[in-house]
Tab-separated table of C-alpha atoms and ligand atoms in Angstrom:
chain	number	residue	atom	x	y	z
A	1	MET	CA	-23.396	-80.718	95.286
A	2	ALA	CA	-20.369	-79.548	96.828
A	3	GLN	CA	-20.483	-78.463	100.429
A	4	GLN	CA	-20.255	-74.798	101.364
A	5	LYS	CA	-16.911	-73.899	103.145
A	6	GLY	CA	-17.208	-72.773	106.220
A	7	LEU	CA	-15.970	-69.000	107.135
A	8	TYR	CA	-15.737	-67.755	110.827
A	9	ILE	CA	-14.778	-63.893	111.304
A	10	ARG	CA	-14.128	-62.638	114.679
A	11	THR	CA	-14.208	-58.830	114.865
A	12	PHE	CA	-12.443	-56.572	116.967
A	13	GLY	CA	-12.382	-52.746	117.396
A	14	CYS	CA	-14.484	-49.971	115.883
A	15	GLN	CA	-17.661	-50.306	113.650
A	16	MET	CA	-15.228	-49.807	110.395
A	17	ASN	CA	-13.802	-52.833	111.072
A	18	SER	CA	-17.191	-54.628	111.496
A	19	TYR	CA	-18.236	-53.268	108.185
A	20	ASP	CA	-15.327	-54.649	106.774
A	21	SER	CA	-16.045	-58.073	107.962
A	22	THR	CA	-19.167	-57.802	106.559
A	23	ARG	CA	-17.631	-56.867	103.073
A	24	MET	CA	-15.138	-59.708	103.774
A	25	ALA	CA	-17.860	-62.260	103.994
A	26	ASP	CA	-19.727	-61.302	100.852
A	27	LEU	CA	-16.658	-61.244	98.740
A	28	LEU	CA	-15.512	-64.856	100.030
A	29	ALA	CA	-19.039	-66.052	99.385
A	30	GLN	CA	-18.826	-64.922	95.875
A	31	SER	CA	-15.074	-65.769	94.964
A	32	HIS	CA	-14.619	-69.137	96.891
A	33	GLY	CA	-18.298	-70.004	97.801
A	34	TYR	CA	-17.669	-69.638	101.870
A	35	GLY	CA	-20.786	-69.379	104.037
A	36	LEU	CA	-20.207	-67.699	107.706
A	37	VAL	CA	-20.690	-70.022	110.284
A	38	GLU	CA	-21.277	-69.356	114.001
A	39	ASP	CA	-18.876	-71.977	115.299
A	40	PRO	CA	-15.162	-71.725	114.704
A	41	ALA	CA	-14.916	-75.582	114.620
A	42	GLN	CA	-17.020	-75.986	111.781
A	43	ALA	CA	-14.864	-73.215	110.018
A	44	ASP	CA	-12.243	-73.849	107.009
A	45	LEU	CA	-11.031	-70.526	107.090
A	46	VAL	CA	-11.089	-68.330	110.179
A	47	ILE	CA	-10.253	-64.591	110.134
A	48	PHE	CA	-9.480	-62.327	113.156
A	49	ASN	CA	-10.369	-58.501	112.182
A	50	THR	CA	-8.096	-56.547	114.552
A	51	CYS	CA	-7.609	-53.676	116.264
A	52	HIS	CA	-4.542	-52.016	117.330
A	53	ILE	CA	-5.802	-48.853	119.443
A	54	ARG	CA	-4.876	-49.901	122.831
A	55	GLU	CA	-2.330	-52.347	123.838
A	56	LYS	CA	-5.232	-54.659	125.684
A	57	ALA	CA	-6.894	-54.673	122.201
A	58	GLU	CA	-4.001	-56.292	120.802
A	59	GLU	CA	-3.269	-58.681	123.662
A	60	LYS	CA	-6.680	-60.052	123.587
A	61	LEU	CA	-6.176	-61.246	119.653
A	62	PHE	CA	-3.010	-63.457	120.319
A	63	SER	CA	-4.902	-64.801	123.377
A	64	GLU	CA	-7.759	-65.669	121.825
A	65	LEU	CA	-6.104	-67.139	118.630
A	66	GLY	CA	-4.127	-69.387	120.443
A	67	ARG	CA	-7.423	-70.679	122.651
A	68	LEU	CA	-9.372	-70.926	119.245
A	69	ARG	CA	-6.634	-72.860	117.491
A	70	LYS	CA	-6.123	-75.254	120.393
A	71	GLY	CA	-10.049	-76.001	120.571
A	72	MET	CA	-9.164	-77.114	116.595
A	73	ARG	CA	-7.808	-80.482	117.534
A	74	GLY	CA	-5.772	-80.802	114.329
A	75	LYS	CA	-8.586	-79.904	111.815
A	76	LYS	CA	-7.017	-78.184	108.916
A	77	THR	CA	-8.094	-74.720	108.833
A	78	LEU	CA	-6.979	-71.969	107.585
A	79	PHE	CA	-6.051	-68.993	109.795
A	80	ALA	CA	-6.033	-65.245	108.981
A	81	VAL	CA	-5.295	-62.219	110.619
A	82	GLY	CA	-6.657	-58.859	109.143
A	83	GLY	CA	-7.434	-55.394	110.250
A	84	CYS	CA	-5.083	-52.789	111.866
A	85	VAL	CA	-2.962	-55.201	114.017
A	86	GLY	CA	-2.122	-57.180	110.385
A	87	GLN	CA	-1.615	-53.587	109.026
A	88	ALA	CA	0.904	-52.471	111.830
A	89	GLN	CA	2.800	-55.811	112.362
A	90	GLY	CA	2.509	-57.529	109.088
A	91	GLU	CA	4.996	-60.581	109.294
A	92	LEU	CA	5.878	-60.418	112.809
A	93	ILE	CA	2.616	-61.979	113.426
A	94	PHE	CA	4.079	-65.220	112.129
A	95	ARG	CA	6.980	-64.990	114.680
A	96	ARG	CA	4.495	-65.019	117.416
A	97	ALA	CA	1.659	-67.107	115.827
A	98	PRO	CA	3.478	-69.380	113.205
A	99	TYR	CA	0.276	-71.232	112.671
A	100	VAL	CA	-1.280	-68.427	110.834
A	101	ASP	CA	-1.271	-68.608	107.376
A	102	LEU	CA	-1.876	-65.434	106.301
A	103	VAL	CA	-2.016	-61.686	107.128
A	104	PHE	CA	-3.667	-58.752	105.601
A	105	GLY	CA	-4.550	-54.893	106.224
A	106	PRO	CA	-7.882	-53.200	106.340
A	107	GLN	CA	-6.923	-51.625	102.812
A	108	ASN	CA	-6.065	-54.835	100.727
A	109	TYR	CA	-8.941	-57.070	102.066
A	110	HIS	CA	-10.464	-57.035	98.436
A	111	LEU	CA	-7.384	-59.029	97.449
A	112	LEU	CA	-8.026	-61.836	99.664
A	113	PRO	CA	-9.436	-64.056	96.884
A	114	LYS	CA	-6.138	-63.806	94.864
A	115	MET	CA	-4.263	-64.240	98.044
A	116	LEU	CA	-6.244	-67.454	99.342
A	117	ASP	CA	-5.686	-68.835	95.493
A	118	ARG	CA	-1.724	-68.041	95.887
A	119	LEU	CA	-1.882	-69.799	99.526
A	120	LYS	CA	-3.438	-73.172	97.936
A	121	ARG	CA	-1.208	-73.116	95.012
A	122	ASP	CA	2.010	-72.056	96.858
A	123	GLY	CA	1.529	-73.027	100.470
A	124	GLY	CA	3.534	-71.273	103.006
A	125	HIS	CA	2.578	-68.308	104.532
A	126	ILE	CA	1.375	-65.060	102.931
A	127	GLY	CA	2.076	-61.541	104.629
A	128	ASP	CA	0.554	-58.849	102.820
A	129	SER	CA	-0.040	-55.205	104.568
A	130	SER	CA	0.490	-53.222	101.090
A	131	ILE	CA	-1.932	-50.344	100.602
A	132	PRO	CA	-2.605	-50.676	97.101
A	133	GLU	CA	-3.409	-48.119	94.435
A	134	GLU	CA	-6.772	-49.083	93.303
A	135	PRO	CA	-9.978	-48.168	95.595
A	136	LYS	CA	-10.960	-51.467	97.456
A	137	PHE	CA	-14.721	-50.472	97.248
A	138	ASP	CA	-14.793	-50.407	93.372
A	139	LEU	CA	-13.780	-54.361	93.679
A	140	LEU	CA	-16.269	-55.437	96.267
A	141	PRO	CA	-19.412	-57.114	95.451
A	142	GLN	CA	-22.785	-55.123	96.471
A	143	GLN	CA	-23.305	-55.296	100.745
A	144	SER	CA	-25.607	-57.845	101.525
A	145	SER	CA	-27.798	-57.183	104.623
A	146	THR	CA	-30.628	-58.710	106.215
A	147	SER	CA	-30.757	-56.009	108.814
A	148	SER	CA	-33.045	-52.690	108.935
A	149	VAL	CA	-29.608	-50.777	110.127
A	150	ALA	CA	-26.468	-50.847	108.140
A	151	SER	CA	-23.131	-49.349	107.831
A	152	VAL	CA	-21.433	-47.599	104.839
A	153	THR	CA	-17.809	-46.329	105.240
A	154	VAL	CA	-17.661	-43.095	103.331
A	155	GLN	CA	-14.244	-41.782	104.679
A	156	GLU	CA	-10.996	-44.092	105.362
A	157	GLY	CA	-7.794	-43.315	107.052
A	158	CYS	CA	-6.942	-40.213	109.031
A	159	ASP	CA	-4.414	-37.408	108.436
A	160	ARG	CA	-4.493	-35.773	111.995
A	161	PHE	CA	-2.086	-37.655	114.085
A	162	CYS	CA	-3.373	-37.062	117.453
A	163	ALA	CA	-0.157	-37.593	119.460
A	164	PHE	CA	-1.734	-41.308	120.707
A	165	CYS	CA	-3.378	-42.606	117.935
A	166	VAL	CA	-2.155	-45.560	115.764
A	167	VAL	CA	-5.270	-45.294	113.142
A	168	PRO	CA	-3.114	-42.941	110.639
A	169	TYR	CA	-0.503	-45.499	110.569
A	170	THR	CA	-2.833	-48.672	110.279
A	171	ARG	CA	-5.613	-47.562	108.107
A	172	GLY	CA	-3.444	-45.012	106.269
A	173	ARG	CA	-4.150	-41.852	104.652
A	174	GLU	CA	-7.493	-39.937	104.711
A	175	TRP	CA	-9.467	-40.700	101.408
A	176	SER	CA	-13.076	-40.327	100.760
A	177	ARG	CA	-15.446	-42.457	98.741
A	178	PRO	CA	-16.905	-40.853	95.797
A	179	VAL	CA	-20.412	-39.667	96.117
A	180	GLU	CA	-22.273	-42.129	93.566
A	181	ASP	CA	-20.439	-44.968	94.786
A	182	ILE	CA	-22.049	-44.558	98.356
A	183	LEU	CA	-25.547	-43.515	96.783
A	184	HIS	CA	-25.101	-46.844	95.221
A	185	GLU	CA	-24.264	-48.713	98.091
A	186	VAL	CA	-27.177	-46.941	100.382
A	187	THR	CA	-29.708	-47.868	97.351
A	188	GLY	CA	-28.668	-51.559	97.113
A	189	LEU	CA	-28.916	-51.627	100.950
A	190	VAL	CA	-32.512	-50.139	101.004
A	191	SER	CA	-33.616	-52.107	98.391
A	192	GLN	CA	-32.806	-55.083	100.738
A	193	GLY	CA	-34.802	-53.645	103.336
A	194	CYS	CA	-32.560	-51.553	105.305
A	195	LEU	CA	-34.206	-48.680	107.090
A	196	GLU	CA	-31.095	-46.692	108.663
A	197	VAL	CA	-27.499	-46.167	107.427
A	198	GLN	CA	-24.781	-44.999	109.279
A	199	LEU	CA	-22.094	-43.282	107.500
A	200	LEU	CA	-18.704	-44.157	108.953
A	201	GLY	CA	-15.295	-42.394	109.163
A	202	GLN	CA	-12.503	-42.255	111.484
A	203	ASN	CA	-12.638	-38.506	110.915
A	204	VAL	CA	-16.281	-38.665	109.354
A	205	ASN	CA	-16.666	-34.891	109.398
A	206	ALA	CA	-13.761	-34.560	107.498
A	207	TYR	CA	-15.411	-35.932	104.612
A	208	GLN	CA	-14.395	-34.242	100.842
A	209	GLY	CA	-15.598	-36.513	98.314
A	210	ARG	CA	-16.463	-35.947	94.623
A	211	ASP	CA	-19.534	-36.564	92.593
A	212	ALA	CA	-19.284	-37.558	89.330
A	213	GLU	CA	-19.013	-34.023	87.454
A	214	GLY	CA	-16.098	-33.534	89.963
A	215	VAL	CA	-17.919	-31.246	92.252
A	216	VAL	CA	-16.682	-31.736	95.919
A	217	TYR	CA	-19.496	-32.542	98.718
A	218	ASP	CA	-18.745	-32.146	102.378
A	219	LEU	CA	-20.423	-34.334	104.877
A	220	ALA	CA	-23.443	-32.088	105.191
A	221	LEU	CA	-23.927	-32.216	101.371
A	222	LEU	CA	-23.719	-35.843	101.261
A	223	ILE	CA	-25.952	-36.409	104.120
A	224	ARG	CA	-28.281	-34.486	101.882
A	225	ARG	CA	-27.878	-36.535	99.202
A	226	VAL	CA	-28.190	-39.535	101.009
A	227	ALA	CA	-31.747	-38.366	102.510
A	228	LEU	CA	-32.768	-38.178	99.162
A	229	VAL	CA	-32.523	-41.850	98.391
A	230	SER	CA	-35.746	-43.223	98.601
A	231	GLY	CA	-36.377	-45.446	101.513
A	232	VAL	CA	-34.011	-44.078	104.001
A	233	LYS	CA	-35.856	-43.627	107.216
A	234	ARG	CA	-32.829	-42.648	109.398
A	235	ILE	CA	-29.118	-41.649	108.894
A	236	ARG	CA	-26.141	-41.416	111.778
A	237	PHE	CA	-22.686	-40.624	111.254
A	238	VAL	CA	-19.692	-41.413	113.248
A	239	THR	CA	-17.068	-40.480	114.222
A	240	SER	CA	-16.703	-36.575	114.079
A	241	HIS	CA	-13.831	-34.375	115.225
A	242	PRO	CA	-14.319	-31.150	116.826
A	243	ALA	CA	-11.601	-29.793	114.730
A	244	ASP	CA	-13.384	-30.595	111.677
A	245	MET	CA	-17.015	-29.453	112.801
A	246	ASN	CA	-18.736	-26.778	110.512
A	247	ALA	CA	-22.037	-25.020	111.062
A	248	ASP	CA	-23.566	-26.267	107.959
A	249	LEU	CA	-23.162	-29.665	109.155
A	250	LEU	CA	-24.814	-28.613	112.674
A	251	GLU	CA	-27.790	-26.800	110.678
A	252	ILE	CA	-29.083	-30.137	109.008
A	253	PHE	CA	-29.884	-31.537	112.356
A	254	ALA	CA	-32.869	-28.862	112.584
A	255	GLU	CA	-33.444	-29.291	108.770
A	256	LEU	CA	-33.590	-32.905	107.865
A	257	PRO	CA	-35.861	-35.279	109.388
A	258	GLU	CA	-34.079	-38.378	108.498
A	259	LEU	CA	-30.827	-37.189	110.118
A	260	CYS	CA	-30.897	-38.531	113.619
A	261	PRO	CA	-30.560	-36.458	116.585
A	262	TYR	CA	-27.150	-38.023	117.472
A	263	LEU	CA	-23.905	-36.379	117.794
A	264	HIS	CA	-20.521	-38.489	118.761
A	265	LEU	CA	-17.718	-36.021	119.406
A	266	PRO	CA	-15.038	-37.165	121.381
A	267	LEU	CA	-13.235	-34.801	123.773
A	268	GLN	CA	-10.465	-36.807	125.089
A	269	SER	CA	-9.834	-34.321	127.632
A	270	GLY	CA	-11.665	-30.967	129.470
A	271	SER	CA	-8.191	-29.393	130.126
A	272	ASP	CA	-6.472	-27.052	126.906
A	273	ARG	CA	-2.937	-27.804	128.270
A	274	ILE	CA	-3.752	-31.832	127.616
A	275	LEU	CA	-5.652	-31.006	124.431
A	276	GLN	CA	-2.923	-29.055	123.211
A	277	ARG	CA	-0.327	-31.931	123.929
A	278	MET	CA	-2.929	-34.527	122.255
A	279	GLY	CA	-2.464	-32.265	119.249
A	280	ARG	CA	-6.128	-32.316	118.729
A	281	GLY	CA	-6.255	-28.969	117.295
A	282	HIS	CA	-8.841	-27.287	119.171
A	283	THR	CA	-9.503	-25.861	122.702
A	284	VAL	CA	-12.386	-26.769	125.259
A	285	ALA	CA	-14.275	-23.049	124.669
A	286	GLU	CA	-14.800	-24.132	120.822
A	287	TYR	CA	-15.853	-27.575	121.814
A	288	LEU	CA	-18.445	-26.021	124.163
A	289	GLU	CA	-19.792	-23.532	121.273
A	290	TRP	CA	-20.321	-26.703	119.043
A	291	VAL	CA	-21.967	-28.619	121.864
A	292	ASP	CA	-24.326	-25.220	122.668
A	293	ARG	CA	-24.599	-24.616	119.318
A	294	PHE	CA	-25.958	-28.377	118.543
A	295	ARG	CA	-28.148	-28.198	121.839
A	296	HIS	CA	-29.958	-24.992	120.528
A	297	LEU	CA	-30.551	-26.793	116.770
A	298	CYS	CA	-31.716	-29.703	118.579
A	299	PRO	CA	-32.851	-29.635	122.144
A	300	ASP	CA	-33.781	-33.164	122.143
A	301	GLY	CA	-30.164	-34.659	120.905
A	302	ALA	CA	-28.003	-36.808	122.323
A	303	ILE	CA	-23.974	-35.930	122.592
A	304	ALA	CA	-21.404	-38.819	123.143
A	305	SER	CA	-17.821	-38.541	123.477
A	306	ASP	CA	-14.578	-40.494	124.126
A	307	PHE	CA	-12.114	-39.847	126.999
A	308	ILE	CA	-8.634	-40.783	127.713
A	309	VAL	CA	-7.386	-40.231	131.264
A	310	GLY	CA	-3.312	-40.395	132.393
A	311	PHE	CA	-2.250	-39.007	128.918
A	312	PRO	CA	1.395	-37.845	129.550
A	313	GLY	CA	1.495	-34.853	131.601
A	314	GLU	CA	-1.913	-34.972	132.721
A	315	THR	CA	-2.047	-33.289	136.276
A	316	GLU	CA	-5.027	-33.634	138.963
A	317	ALA	CA	-5.732	-30.291	137.939
A	318	ASP	CA	-6.061	-31.340	134.489
A	319	PHE	CA	-8.282	-34.335	135.381
A	320	ALA	CA	-10.407	-31.940	137.450
A	321	GLU	CA	-11.045	-30.178	134.133
A	322	THR	CA	-12.165	-33.069	132.856
A	323	LEU	CA	-14.535	-34.185	135.243
A	324	ALA	CA	-16.170	-30.839	135.228
A	325	MET	CA	-16.539	-30.749	131.306
A	326	VAL	CA	-18.474	-34.056	131.936
A	327	GLU	CA	-20.981	-32.087	134.445
A	328	ARG	CA	-20.978	-29.443	132.027
A	329	VAL	CA	-21.709	-30.603	128.945
A	330	GLY	CA	-23.986	-33.453	130.621
A	331	PHE	CA	-22.856	-36.477	128.193
A	332	ASP	CA	-25.546	-38.755	127.269
A	333	HIS	CA	-22.850	-41.348	126.523
A	334	ALA	CA	-19.476	-41.728	126.389
A	335	TYR	CA	-16.328	-44.288	126.453
A	336	SER	CA	-13.423	-44.035	128.454
A	337	PHE	CA	-9.967	-45.309	128.321
A	338	GLN	CA	-6.726	-45.312	130.099
A	339	TYR	CA	-3.993	-44.084	128.112
A	340	SER	CA	-2.099	-46.850	126.216
A	341	PRO	CA	1.342	-45.996	124.694
A	342	ARG	CA	1.328	-47.177	121.018
A	343	PRO	CA	4.233	-47.915	119.082
A	344	GLY	CA	5.024	-44.989	116.471
A	345	THR	CA	2.832	-42.592	117.963
A	346	SER	CA	4.203	-39.296	118.894
A	347	ALA	CA	3.246	-39.344	122.688
A	348	LEU	CA	6.150	-41.908	123.421
A	349	GLU	CA	8.293	-38.736	123.306
A	350	LEU	CA	6.522	-37.053	125.861
A	351	ASP	CA	7.474	-36.284	129.573
A	352	GLY	CA	5.281	-36.407	132.574
A	353	VAL	CA	4.039	-40.175	131.825
A	354	VAL	CA	1.330	-41.022	134.448
A	355	SER	CA	1.646	-44.230	136.481
A	356	LYS	CA	-0.712	-47.207	135.706
A	357	GLU	CA	-2.413	-46.701	139.009
A	358	VAL	CA	-2.964	-43.429	138.948
A	359	GLY	CA	-4.376	-43.851	135.566
A	360	SER	CA	-6.772	-46.555	136.511
A	361	GLN	CA	-7.769	-44.581	139.776
A	362	ARG	CA	-8.674	-41.554	137.364
A	363	LEU	CA	-10.509	-44.101	135.049
A	364	ALA	CA	-12.553	-45.340	137.808
A	365	VAL	CA	-13.353	-42.016	139.136
A	366	LEU	CA	-14.391	-40.732	135.870
A	367	GLN	CA	-16.404	-43.626	134.657
A	368	LYS	CA	-18.310	-43.310	138.411
A	369	VAL	CA	-19.371	-39.547	136.963
A	370	LEU	CA	-20.139	-40.562	133.466
A	371	ASN	CA	-22.154	-43.184	134.679
A	372	ASP	CA	-24.040	-40.949	137.174
A	373	VAL	CA	-24.899	-38.352	134.312
A	374	GLN	CA	-26.074	-41.033	131.931
A	375	LEU	CA	-28.261	-42.648	134.258
A	376	ARG	CA	-29.652	-38.838	135.170
A	377	LYS	CA	-29.833	-38.068	131.393
A	378	ASN	CA	-31.672	-41.501	130.744
A	379	ARG	CA	-34.274	-40.806	133.834
A	380	GLN	CA	-34.912	-37.551	131.980
A	381	ARG	CA	-36.286	-39.039	129.156
A	382	VAL	CA	-39.354	-40.795	131.291
A	383	GLY	CA	-42.896	-39.756	129.866
A	384	ARG	CA	-41.271	-39.201	126.207
A	385	ILE	CA	-42.923	-40.866	123.336
A	386	GLU	CA	-40.051	-42.367	121.342
A	387	ALA	CA	-39.994	-43.621	117.705
A	388	VAL	CA	-37.916	-47.262	118.204
A	389	LEU	CA	-36.725	-48.773	115.268
A	390	VAL	CA	-36.757	-52.594	116.422
A	391	GLU	CA	-33.587	-54.495	115.800
A	392	GLY	CA	-34.682	-57.653	117.339
A	393	ALA	CA	-35.746	-59.641	120.502
A	394	SER	CA	-34.034	-58.828	123.694
A	395	PRO	CA	-31.363	-61.234	124.522
A	396	ARG	CA	-32.141	-60.789	128.453
A	397	HIS	CA	-35.793	-60.290	128.866
A	398	PRO	CA	-37.742	-62.871	126.969
A	399	GLY	CA	-40.739	-61.308	125.231
A	400	GLU	CA	-39.569	-58.033	125.161
A	401	TRP	CA	-37.805	-56.267	121.904
A	402	VAL	CA	-34.641	-54.279	121.771
A	403	GLY	CA	-34.181	-51.186	119.640
A	404	ARG	CA	-33.186	-47.567	119.026
A	405	ALA	CA	-34.881	-44.519	119.820
A	406	PRO	CA	-33.443	-41.597	117.156
A	407	ASP	CA	-31.093	-40.644	119.441
A	408	PHE	CA	-29.374	-43.779	119.488
A	409	ARG	CA	-30.366	-44.670	123.215
A	410	ARG	CA	-31.400	-48.579	123.767
A	411	VAL	CA	-35.098	-49.293	124.573
A	412	ASN	CA	-36.762	-52.288	125.617
A	413	PHE	CA	-40.209	-53.136	125.422
A	414	PRO	CA	-42.852	-56.431	125.944
A	415	SER	CA	-45.129	-57.216	122.833
A	416	SER	CA	-46.281	-60.444	121.596
A	417	GLU	CA	-46.278	-59.212	117.863
A	418	ASN	CA	-43.490	-59.467	115.517
A	419	LEU	CA	-42.124	-56.192	115.436
A	420	LEU	CA	-38.542	-57.039	114.006
A	421	GLY	CA	-37.472	-54.166	111.552
A	422	CYS	CA	-40.747	-51.945	112.342
A	423	ILE	CA	-40.457	-48.390	113.635
A	424	VAL	CA	-43.100	-48.031	116.702
A	425	SER	CA	-43.873	-45.543	119.498
A	426	VAL	CA	-42.668	-46.437	122.688
A	427	LYS	CA	-43.831	-44.676	125.822
A	428	ILE	CA	-40.641	-44.541	128.258
A	429	THR	CA	-41.086	-45.879	131.756
A	430	GLU	CA	-38.170	-46.238	133.112
A	431	GLY	CA	-34.206	-44.875	132.500
A	432	LEU	CA	-32.067	-47.635	133.584
A	433	PRO	CA	-28.094	-47.128	133.459
A	434	ASN	CA	-27.482	-48.068	129.949
A	435	SER	CA	-31.058	-48.431	128.189
A	436	LEU	CA	-34.401	-46.898	128.756
A	437	ARG	CA	-37.752	-49.401	129.217
A	438	GLY	CA	-40.996	-48.576	127.862
A	439	ILE	CA	-44.513	-49.927	126.802
A	440	LEU	CA	-45.931	-49.774	123.239
A	441	ALA	CA	-48.061	-46.163	122.848
B	1	SAH	N1	-11.544	-40.543	115.019
B	1	SAH	C1	-11.887	-40.739	116.445
B	1	SAH	C2	-11.280	-41.739	117.576
B	1	SAH	C3	-10.797	-42.987	117.200
B	1	SAH	S1	-10.182	-44.022	118.092
B	1	SAH	C4	-11.502	-39.205	117.341
B	1	SAH	O1	-10.290	-38.693	116.650
B	1	SAH	O2	-12.058	-38.881	117.984
B	1	SAH	C5	-11.572	-44.347	119.528
B	1	SAH	C6	-10.846	-43.776	120.863
B	1	SAH	O3	-9.955	-44.887	121.513
B	1	SAH	C7	-10.678	-42.490	120.965
B	1	SAH	O4	-11.697	-41.404	120.789
B	1	SAH	C8	-9.799	-42.336	122.102
B	1	SAH	O5	-10.832	-41.725	123.239
B	1	SAH	C9	-9.140	-44.032	122.316
B	1	SAH	N2	-7.637	-44.017	121.867
B	1	SAH	C10	-7.097	-43.949	120.737
B	1	SAH	N3	-5.652	-44.058	121.122
B	1	SAH	C11	-5.771	-44.398	122.378
B	1	SAH	C12	-4.706	-44.674	123.206
B	1	SAH	N4	-3.433	-44.665	122.733
B	1	SAH	N5	-4.800	-45.061	124.444
B	1	SAH	C13	-6.030	-44.999	125.220
B	1	SAH	N6	-6.932	-44.963	123.933
B	1	SAH	C14	-6.954	-44.336	123.221
B	2	SF4	FE1	-6.740	-41.135	115.688
B	2	SF4	FE2	-7.044	-38.478	115.694
B	2	SF4	FE3	-7.524	-39.536	113.723
B	2	SF4	FE4	-9.106	-39.939	115.486
B	2	SF4	S1	-8.910	-38.102	114.632
B	2	SF4	S2	-8.118	-41.495	114.472
B	2	SF4	S3	-8.006	-40.009	117.536
B	2	SF4	S4	-5.365	-39.639	114.525
B	3	F3S	FE1	-8.647	-50.147	115.975
B	3	F3S	FE2	-8.267	-49.978	113.503
B	3	F3S	FE3	-10.613	-49.335	114.181
B	3	F3S	S1	-6.876	-49.730	115.441
B	3	F3S	S2	-10.405	-48.535	116.074
B	3	F3S	S3	-10.036	-51.374	114.321
B	3	F3S	S4	-9.711	-48.392	112.754
């Protein structure tokens, strides 16, 4: 039997990129018999699935690519750069890294088998960052999964054009997958043992997909349908935009036991002036209304957010408003970043550039406050009994399992039983900075 060819995929960026990597692996297994390998030295094809969101993410790509190539010691391996840098830079990548054979984007990876065939036949380089008309999902095999948690992209691209963000340029126009496609994929995942589905979209609560009869579903309706798929125990959705929030979507948190009490709702800044300059399309007061309503419907729920500091025009007073919002809302979890100017975005034309030094000082202050709030909130969970979906053995604590509570908090607990993929009751005994610890209840 011919030896299986090795495929190594290095994924950067958001969950949508991770999802795409899974789909590429399935596709290339089917089309060319590639099997995933963990060591790039064993690979015949190396794919970097890249992120363009901040300058740092992009720099990491080129440094890792160079390092990895050196380690190959002359072995003939194909190098491909896909994802959002592939989309944004296209053939420019060949100038910076001439040993790359193939460049593609997040909207045309379903054409990878054809690109590989062409490369084999004609040699040279292929740089294809087209956004084809045909829906890529129709041309991919069913997602294979051995895990109890899986993601399903329901919405692609973004039409919001926030002033700082490259996503509308890298992932293209907003587009929702048809309802039956999503249900089909979810059913397939459940039949392979999946218990939790995470519905993904860059602006997931703007979902507007059609069913076979042409009826348009919003996200709330889609979630109601997904909850009806037999075997689905847990549903989450990320990431929501405050300006696309609606009352119905919050109501289902109280209505559907399958919907996990976790809302990721990025705020970016606590200052109305900055929100307006960012083009976010909502005010701080509107954000607070959604938060209060969520907390009312879902008192045990968790709210997560994203923040940017040092956006052009941000004063000390604006920044103080962000800090005040962190305390006011009491975020259970948050990602925070220093503003990074991105090619093609409208923020490049704004005045009031904040120096790198001031930006990094503000980031340190914000992260301290976010961490303090998060630890406080984690400690408040002590004494509760949480239903934990066990995702694996704890990598750091031998003899312990790690899983997620419904509110997405990570929970570690000891047990000598094999609990992988089970939902177990854990009594929380300790709230740590980034996780909880407990014992089987
Ligand atoms: N669609 C989501 C965010 C997607 S990008 C939303 O609208 O909220 C993920 C996060 O990266 C953003 O929420 C933002 O906090 C951060 N980010 C995006 N562009 C950035 C930039 N140019 N500089 C710094 N952080 C950025
Ligand atoms: Fe980017 Fe704004 Fe779209 Fe989020 S909503 S992906 S921040 S443009
Ligand atoms: Fe990055 Fe593209 Fe996701 S830019 S955050 S990988 S959509």
